[in-house]
Coordinates of C-alpha atoms and ligand atoms in Angstrom, one line a residue:
M1 CA -26.1 -80.6 -70.0
D2 CA -26.7 -84.2 -70.9
D3 CA -25.6 -83.8 -74.6
T4 CA -22.3 -82.4 -73.5
K5 CA -21.7 -85.4 -71.3
N6 CA -22.5 -87.6 -74.2
I7 CA -20.0 -85.8 -76.3
K8 CA -17.5 -86.1 -73.5
E9 CA -17.7 -89.9 -73.6
H10 CA -17.9 -89.9 -77.3
T11 CA -14.6 -90.2 -79.1
E12 CA -15.7 -90.7 -82.7
I13 CA -16.1 -88.0 -85.4
I14 CA -18.7 -85.3 -84.7
G15 CA -20.5 -83.4 -87.5
A16 CA -19.9 -79.6 -87.6
S17 CA -23.6 -78.8 -87.5
N18 CA -24.0 -81.0 -84.4
I19 CA -21.4 -79.2 -82.4
I20 CA -22.5 -75.8 -83.6
G21 CA -26.1 -76.6 -82.4
L22 CA -24.7 -77.6 -79.0
L23 CA -22.6 -74.4 -78.9
L24 CA -25.6 -72.2 -79.6
E25 CA -27.6 -74.0 -76.9
T26 CA -24.8 -73.5 -74.4
Q27 CA -24.8 -69.8 -75.3
Q28 CA -28.6 -69.6 -74.8
D29 CA -28.4 -71.3 -71.4
A30 CA -25.5 -69.1 -70.3
L31 CA -27.3 -65.9 -71.3
S32 CA -30.4 -66.9 -69.4
E33 CA -28.4 -67.7 -66.3
I34 CA -26.6 -64.3 -66.5
E35 CA -30.0 -62.6 -66.9
R36 CA -31.4 -64.3 -63.8
A37 CA -28.2 -63.1 -61.9
E38 CA -28.8 -65.5 -59.1
K39 CA -25.0 -65.8 -58.6
N40 CA -22.5 -63.0 -58.8
E41 CA -20.5 -62.1 -61.8
N42 CA -17.3 -63.8 -60.5
D43 CA -19.0 -67.1 -59.9
L44 CA -20.8 -67.1 -63.2
R45 CA -17.6 -66.3 -65.1
L46 CA -16.0 -69.4 -63.6
E47 CA -19.1 -71.5 -64.2
L48 CA -19.7 -70.3 -67.8
L49 CA -16.2 -69.7 -69.1
G50 CA -13.9 -71.6 -66.8
G51 CA -11.9 -74.7 -67.6
K52 CA -14.7 -77.0 -66.5
S53 CA -17.5 -75.1 -68.2
D54 CA -19.7 -76.6 -71.0
L55 CA -18.1 -74.2 -73.4
A56 CA -14.6 -75.4 -72.5
L57 CA -15.6 -79.1 -72.8
L58 CA -17.3 -78.4 -76.2
A59 CA -14.2 -76.6 -77.4
K60 CA -12.1 -79.6 -76.6
K61 CA -14.2 -81.6 -79.0
I62 CA -13.0 -79.6 -81.9
K63 CA -10.4 -82.3 -82.6
N64 CA -13.3 -84.8 -83.3
V65 CA -14.7 -82.4 -86.0
P66 CA -13.6 -83.2 -89.5
Q67 CA -10.5 -81.1 -90.5
A68 CA -12.4 -79.2 -93.2
D69 CA -15.1 -77.9 -90.7
R70 CA -12.8 -77.0 -87.8
A71 CA -12.3 -73.4 -88.8
Q72 CA -16.0 -72.8 -89.0
V73 CA -16.6 -74.4 -85.6
G74 CA -13.6 -72.5 -84.2
T75 CA -15.3 -69.2 -85.3
V76 CA -18.5 -70.1 -83.6
I77 CA -16.7 -71.1 -80.4
N78 CA -15.1 -67.6 -80.3
Q79 CA -18.4 -65.8 -81.0
V80 CA -20.1 -67.7 -78.2
K81 CA -17.3 -66.9 -75.9
Q82 CA -17.5 -63.2 -76.8
T83 CA -21.3 -63.0 -76.4
I84 CA -21.1 -64.6 -72.9
E85 CA -18.1 -62.3 -72.1
S86 CA -20.0 -59.2 -72.9
A87 CA -23.1 -60.3 -71.0
L88 CA -20.9 -60.9 -68.0
S89 CA -19.4 -57.4 -68.2
S90 CA -22.7 -55.7 -68.3
L91 CA -23.8 -57.8 -65.3
K92 CA -20.6 -56.6 -63.5
A93 CA -21.5 -52.9 -64.3
R94 CA -25.0 -53.4 -62.9
E95 CA -23.5 -54.9 -59.7
S96 CA -21.1 -52.0 -59.1
V97 CA -24.0 -49.5 -59.4
A98 CA -26.2 -51.5 -57.0
T99 CA -23.4 -52.1 -54.4
G100 CA -22.1 -48.5 -54.9
A101 CA -21.0 -48.4 -51.2
K102 CA -18.1 -50.7 -52.1
T103 CA -16.9 -48.6 -55.0
D104 CA -16.8 -44.9 -55.3
F105 CA -20.3 -43.8 -54.3
D106 CA -21.3 -44.3 -50.7
V107 CA -25.1 -44.1 -50.5
T108 CA -25.0 -44.2 -46.7
M109 CA -23.0 -40.9 -46.4
P110 CA -25.0 -38.0 -45.1
G111 CA -25.7 -35.3 -47.8
I112 CA -24.2 -31.8 -47.9
L113 CA -26.6 -29.6 -45.9
P114 CA -27.5 -26.3 -47.7
P115 CA -26.5 -23.3 -45.7
E116 CA -29.3 -22.3 -43.4
G117 CA -29.7 -18.7 -42.1
H118 CA -31.1 -17.5 -38.9
L119 CA -32.6 -14.2 -37.6
H120 CA -30.1 -11.5 -36.9
I121 CA -29.2 -11.4 -33.2
V122 CA -30.9 -8.0 -32.8
S123 CA -34.1 -9.5 -34.2
Q124 CA -33.7 -12.4 -31.8
A125 CA -33.3 -10.0 -28.9
I126 CA -36.4 -8.0 -30.0
S127 CA -38.6 -11.0 -29.9
E128 CA -37.3 -12.2 -26.6
I129 CA -37.8 -8.8 -25.1
T130 CA -41.4 -8.7 -26.5
H131 CA -42.2 -12.1 -25.0
I132 CA -40.9 -11.2 -21.5
F133 CA -43.1 -8.1 -21.3
E134 CA -46.2 -9.9 -22.7
K135 CA -46.1 -12.0 -19.5
I136 CA -46.9 -8.9 -17.4
G137 CA -49.5 -7.5 -19.8
F138 CA -47.4 -5.1 -21.9
S139 CA -48.0 -5.2 -25.7
R140 CA -45.6 -4.3 -28.4
V141 CA -46.7 -1.3 -30.5
R142 CA -45.0 0.4 -33.5
H143 CA -44.7 4.1 -34.0
P144 CA -42.9 6.0 -36.8
E145 CA -39.1 5.9 -37.1
V146 CA -39.1 9.2 -39.0
D147 CA -41.3 11.6 -37.0
W148 CA -42.2 15.2 -36.4
D149 CA -40.1 17.2 -34.1
W150 CA -43.2 17.7 -32.0
F151 CA -43.3 14.0 -31.0
A152 CA -39.6 13.5 -30.8
F153 CA -38.9 16.7 -28.7
E154 CA -41.5 19.4 -28.2
S155 CA -44.2 17.3 -26.7
L156 CA -41.6 15.9 -24.4
N157 CA -41.1 19.2 -22.8
M158 CA -38.2 20.3 -25.0
P159 CA -39.2 23.4 -27.0
A160 CA -37.1 24.3 -30.1
N161 CA -33.6 25.4 -29.2
H162 CA -33.8 23.9 -25.7
P163 CA -30.2 22.9 -24.7
A164 CA -31.2 19.4 -23.5
R165 CA -31.8 18.5 -27.1
D166 CA -28.0 18.4 -27.7
E167 CA -27.9 15.1 -25.9
W168 CA -29.7 13.4 -28.8
E169 CA -27.3 14.4 -31.7
T170 CA -30.2 14.3 -34.0
F171 CA -30.4 13.8 -37.8
F172 CA -33.0 16.3 -39.0
I173 CA -34.3 15.7 -42.5
D174 CA -35.6 17.9 -45.2
Y175 CA -39.3 17.8 -45.4
P176 CA -40.6 17.8 -49.0
G177 CA -42.5 21.0 -49.7
R178 CA -43.1 23.8 -47.2
P179 CA -44.4 23.1 -43.7
G180 CA -48.1 24.1 -43.3
H181 CA -49.6 25.9 -40.4
D182 CA -50.0 23.0 -38.0
P183 CA -47.5 23.7 -35.2
H184 CA -47.0 20.0 -34.6
K185 CA -45.9 19.4 -38.1
Q186 CA -43.0 21.8 -38.7
R187 CA -39.7 19.8 -38.7
M188 CA -38.9 16.1 -39.2
A189 CA -36.2 13.9 -37.8
L190 CA -35.0 10.4 -37.8
T191 CA -36.2 9.4 -34.4
P192 CA -33.3 9.8 -31.9
H193 CA -35.2 7.8 -29.3
T194 CA -38.3 5.7 -28.9
S195 CA -39.8 8.4 -26.6
N196 CA -41.7 9.8 -29.7
G197 CA -44.1 6.9 -29.0
Q198 CA -45.1 8.3 -25.6
V199 CA -47.4 11.1 -26.8
R200 CA -48.4 9.2 -29.9
E201 CA -49.6 6.3 -27.7
M202 CA -51.4 8.6 -25.3
G203 CA -53.2 10.0 -28.4
K204 CA -55.0 6.7 -28.8
K205 CA -57.0 7.7 -25.7
V206 CA -57.2 4.2 -24.3
L207 CA -56.3 3.9 -20.6
P208 CA -54.6 2.4 -18.7
I209 CA -51.5 2.1 -21.1
R210 CA -49.1 -0.7 -21.0
M211 CA -46.8 -0.1 -24.0
I212 CA -43.6 -1.5 -25.3
N213 CA -42.5 0.4 -28.3
I214 CA -39.5 -1.1 -30.1
A215 CA -38.0 0.8 -33.0
K216 CA -34.9 2.0 -34.7
C217 CA -33.2 5.1 -33.5
Y218 CA -30.6 7.3 -35.1
R219 CA -27.8 9.5 -33.6
R220 CA -24.6 11.1 -34.9
Q221 CA -22.4 8.8 -32.8
S222 CA -20.0 5.9 -33.5
D223 CA -17.6 4.2 -31.1
V224 CA -17.4 0.9 -29.1
S225 CA -20.7 1.6 -27.3
H226 CA -22.5 3.6 -30.0
V227 CA -23.7 3.1 -33.6
P228 CA -25.5 5.7 -35.7
M229 CA -28.5 3.3 -36.1
F230 CA -29.5 1.3 -33.1
H231 CA -32.7 0.1 -31.4
Q232 CA -34.5 1.1 -28.2
F233 CA -37.5 -0.3 -26.5
E234 CA -39.7 2.1 -24.6
G235 CA -41.8 0.9 -21.8
M236 CA -44.6 3.1 -20.6
Y237 CA -47.3 2.5 -17.9
I238 CA -50.0 5.0 -17.3
D239 CA -52.7 4.4 -14.8
K240 CA -54.1 5.8 -11.5
N241 CA -51.6 5.9 -8.6
V242 CA -48.5 4.7 -10.3
S243 CA -45.4 5.0 -8.2
I244 CA -41.6 4.7 -8.4
G245 CA -42.1 1.2 -6.8
H246 CA -43.9 0.1 -10.0
L247 CA -41.0 1.4 -12.1
K248 CA -38.5 -0.5 -10.0
G249 CA -40.6 -3.6 -10.1
F250 CA -40.8 -3.4 -13.9
I251 CA -37.0 -3.0 -14.2
N252 CA -36.4 -5.8 -11.7
F253 CA -38.8 -8.2 -13.5
F254 CA -37.1 -7.6 -16.9
I255 CA -33.5 -7.8 -15.5
K256 CA -34.2 -11.1 -13.8
Q257 CA -36.0 -12.6 -16.8
Y258 CA -33.5 -11.5 -19.4
F259 CA -30.2 -11.7 -17.5
G260 CA -30.9 -14.2 -14.8
P261 CA -31.6 -14.0 -11.1
D262 CA -28.0 -13.0 -10.1
R263 CA -27.6 -9.9 -12.2
K264 CA -27.3 -6.5 -10.4
F265 CA -28.7 -3.2 -11.4
R266 CA -28.8 0.3 -9.9
L267 CA -30.9 3.4 -10.4
R268 CA -28.8 6.6 -10.6
P269 CA -30.5 10.0 -10.3
F270 CA -30.4 11.8 -13.6
H271 CA -32.2 14.5 -15.5
F272 CA -34.6 14.2 -18.4
Q273 CA -37.0 17.0 -19.4
F274 CA -39.8 14.6 -19.8
T275 CA -39.6 12.7 -16.5
E276 CA -39.6 13.9 -12.9
P277 CA -37.9 12.4 -11.0
S278 CA -35.5 10.8 -13.5
F279 CA -33.1 7.9 -13.3
E280 CA -30.5 6.1 -15.4
V281 CA -30.5 2.3 -15.1
D282 CA -27.0 0.7 -14.9
I283 CA -26.3 -3.0 -15.0
S284 CA -23.3 -4.8 -13.8
C285 CA -21.0 -5.5 -16.7
D286 CA -20.8 -9.1 -17.9
V287 CA -17.7 -8.6 -20.1
C288 CA -15.4 -7.8 -17.2
K289 CA -17.7 -9.1 -14.3
G290 CA -17.7 -5.6 -12.8
R291 CA -14.0 -5.1 -12.8
G292 CA -14.0 -2.3 -15.4
C293 CA -13.2 -2.8 -19.1
R294 CA -13.0 -0.8 -22.4
L295 CA -16.8 -1.2 -22.9
C296 CA -18.2 -0.2 -19.5
K297 CA -15.1 1.7 -18.1
E298 CA -16.1 1.2 -14.4
G299 CA -17.9 -2.1 -14.0
W300 CA -21.4 -0.8 -14.7
L301 CA -23.0 -0.1 -18.1
E302 CA -25.8 2.4 -18.6
L303 CA -28.7 0.5 -20.2
A304 CA -31.7 2.8 -19.9
G305 CA -33.1 6.2 -19.0
S306 CA -36.3 6.3 -17.0
G307 CA -38.6 8.3 -14.7
M308 CA -42.0 9.3 -13.7
I309 CA -43.8 11.0 -16.7
H310 CA -43.7 14.8 -16.4
P311 CA -47.2 16.4 -16.1
N312 CA -46.6 18.5 -19.2
V313 CA -46.1 15.4 -21.3
L314 CA -49.3 13.9 -20.0
R315 CA -51.1 17.1 -20.8
N316 CA -49.6 17.1 -24.4
G317 CA -51.0 13.6 -24.8
G318 CA -54.5 14.8 -23.6
I319 CA -54.3 13.1 -20.2
D320 CA -55.2 14.9 -17.0
P321 CA -52.1 14.7 -14.7
N322 CA -54.4 15.2 -11.6
Q323 CA -56.1 11.8 -12.4
Y324 CA -53.4 9.7 -14.0
N325 CA -49.7 9.3 -13.8
G326 CA -47.1 6.8 -15.0
F327 CA -43.6 5.9 -15.7
A328 CA -41.6 5.6 -18.9
I329 CA -38.3 3.9 -19.6
G330 CA -36.2 3.7 -22.8
W331 CA -33.6 0.9 -23.2
G332 CA -30.9 0.2 -25.8
V333 CA -31.6 -3.2 -27.4
E334 CA -28.1 -3.8 -28.6
R335 CA -26.5 -2.9 -25.2
T336 CA -29.0 -5.1 -23.5
Y337 CA -28.1 -8.0 -25.7
M338 CA -24.4 -7.4 -25.2
M339 CA -24.8 -7.5 -21.5
K340 CA -26.5 -10.9 -21.7
A341 CA -24.5 -13.6 -19.9
G342 CA -21.9 -15.2 -22.1
T343 CA -22.1 -13.0 -25.3
R344 CA -18.8 -11.3 -24.3
L345 CA -19.2 -8.6 -27.0
D346 CA -17.1 -5.6 -26.2
D347 CA -17.8 -3.5 -29.4
I348 CA -21.3 -2.7 -30.4
R349 CA -20.2 -2.0 -34.0
L350 CA -19.6 -5.8 -34.6
L351 CA -23.4 -6.3 -34.6
Y352 CA -23.6 -4.3 -37.8
S353 CA -20.4 -5.3 -39.5
N354 CA -22.4 -7.9 -41.6
D355 CA -19.5 -10.4 -41.2
I356 CA -21.1 -13.8 -41.6
R357 CA -18.3 -15.5 -39.6
F358 CA -19.3 -13.3 -36.6
L359 CA -23.1 -13.6 -37.0
E360 CA -23.0 -17.4 -37.4
Q361 CA -21.9 -17.8 -33.9
F362 CA -25.1 -16.7 -32.4
Ligands
LIG401 N1 -35.5 8.7 -24.3 C1 -34.4 8.6 -23.4 C2 -33.1 8.4 -24.1 O1 -33.1 8.0 -25.2 C3 -34.6 7.5 -22.4 C4 -35.8 7.7 -21.6 C5 -37.0 7.2 -21.9 C6 -35.8 8.5 -20.4 C7 -38.1 7.3 -21.1 C8 -36.9 8.6 -19.6 C9 -38.1 8.1 -20.0 O2 -32.0 8.6 -23.6

C-alpha cells in the first residue's frame, strides 16, 4: 500500500478525512483478501491485524491528526478493526468445517452399519439340502402341512386304531363342519411326518418319481432332541427295478455331500408299516465325536427312517407294485443340521428359542 508508506515517511499534520479514506481502503483490501482465503486464518490475522499491518501503521498516525479530529478517527480505526476481526472469525469457522478431521468430526471414519439379518439356520439348511438333491435329479415339492388322516396314516398301511400310530404322537384337529362320505376325508391332523407326501405325489401319475418333500411336522414331544414343530425332508424314488442298493447310494451321496467324506453312517433294521424292509439311519455324532453325550447317548444319532415302499402303499397311490417299486426315506432337518461338522449344538430347542445372540452366530 503505497499511500501508507507515504504516511509512514510523512511526519506533518494529516487531515482526518485523508486518514479515514485510507482506513476504509485498508478495510476493503483486507475483506477481499479474507474472501479469497488464499492463506489460512492465522496468517491472515497476523498480516491484517498484527503490529506490522497497514491498519497498525495507520493507527500510529493518529498523533499527526489534529487534536479535535482524533476521537472521530479513533472510532473509525476501532470499527475497521472489528469488521476485519469478524470476517476473520467467519473464515475460521469455515476452515474448521472443511478440515473437520482435525476437530470433532472425522469424515474418514467408517459409518455405523445398520443391523443386517440373515435366513434362519433351518431355512439355510433347507436350501442346502434342496441343492444337494437337485444334483442327482430330485426336485423339491410341497405337500400340505395340515392333511387328511388318509394321507398321514391310512394310505401308509396304518388303518384307524393301528398301534403303530402311537409312535407319531399326533395333534389331530377339529375339522369345521361334519365329515362327508368320502372315506379319504374323515379326520385331519397337523402332519406328524412328511410321509403324507408319498401317496399325494404318486397321485400326480407321473413316473418315475424323484421327490424331495420338505415340510413342517408336528408331534407332542419336547426335550433335547425333540421340538413339537420341526422339519423333515422326505426322499422318494419310484421306478422299475429299484433296489436297496439305490437307497444306500442315495443316503451315501447325501451324507458325503452334506457332512463331508469322513462321516460314518449305519443302517439299522427297523419296522415301519409303510416300508418293507425298513431301516433307521444313524450318523456318528459330531458333538461328542462318537464317545456318547447327552444328545446322542451312545455315539450315534438317529437321523432318518427309510425302507422299500410297501406294495399296499403303491397300490393306494394307484401304482402297480408288480411293475414299479421304490424307496422312501424321511429325515429330520434340525437334527441333520445339528450333526453338521462344527455346529456343536446339543439341544434342538435352541434353534427355536428366538434368541438373537444365538442365531447371529450362524
Ligand atoms: N415317516 C417316518 C418317520 O417320521 C420316516 C420314514 C419315511 C420311514 C419314509 C420310512 C420311509 O419316522
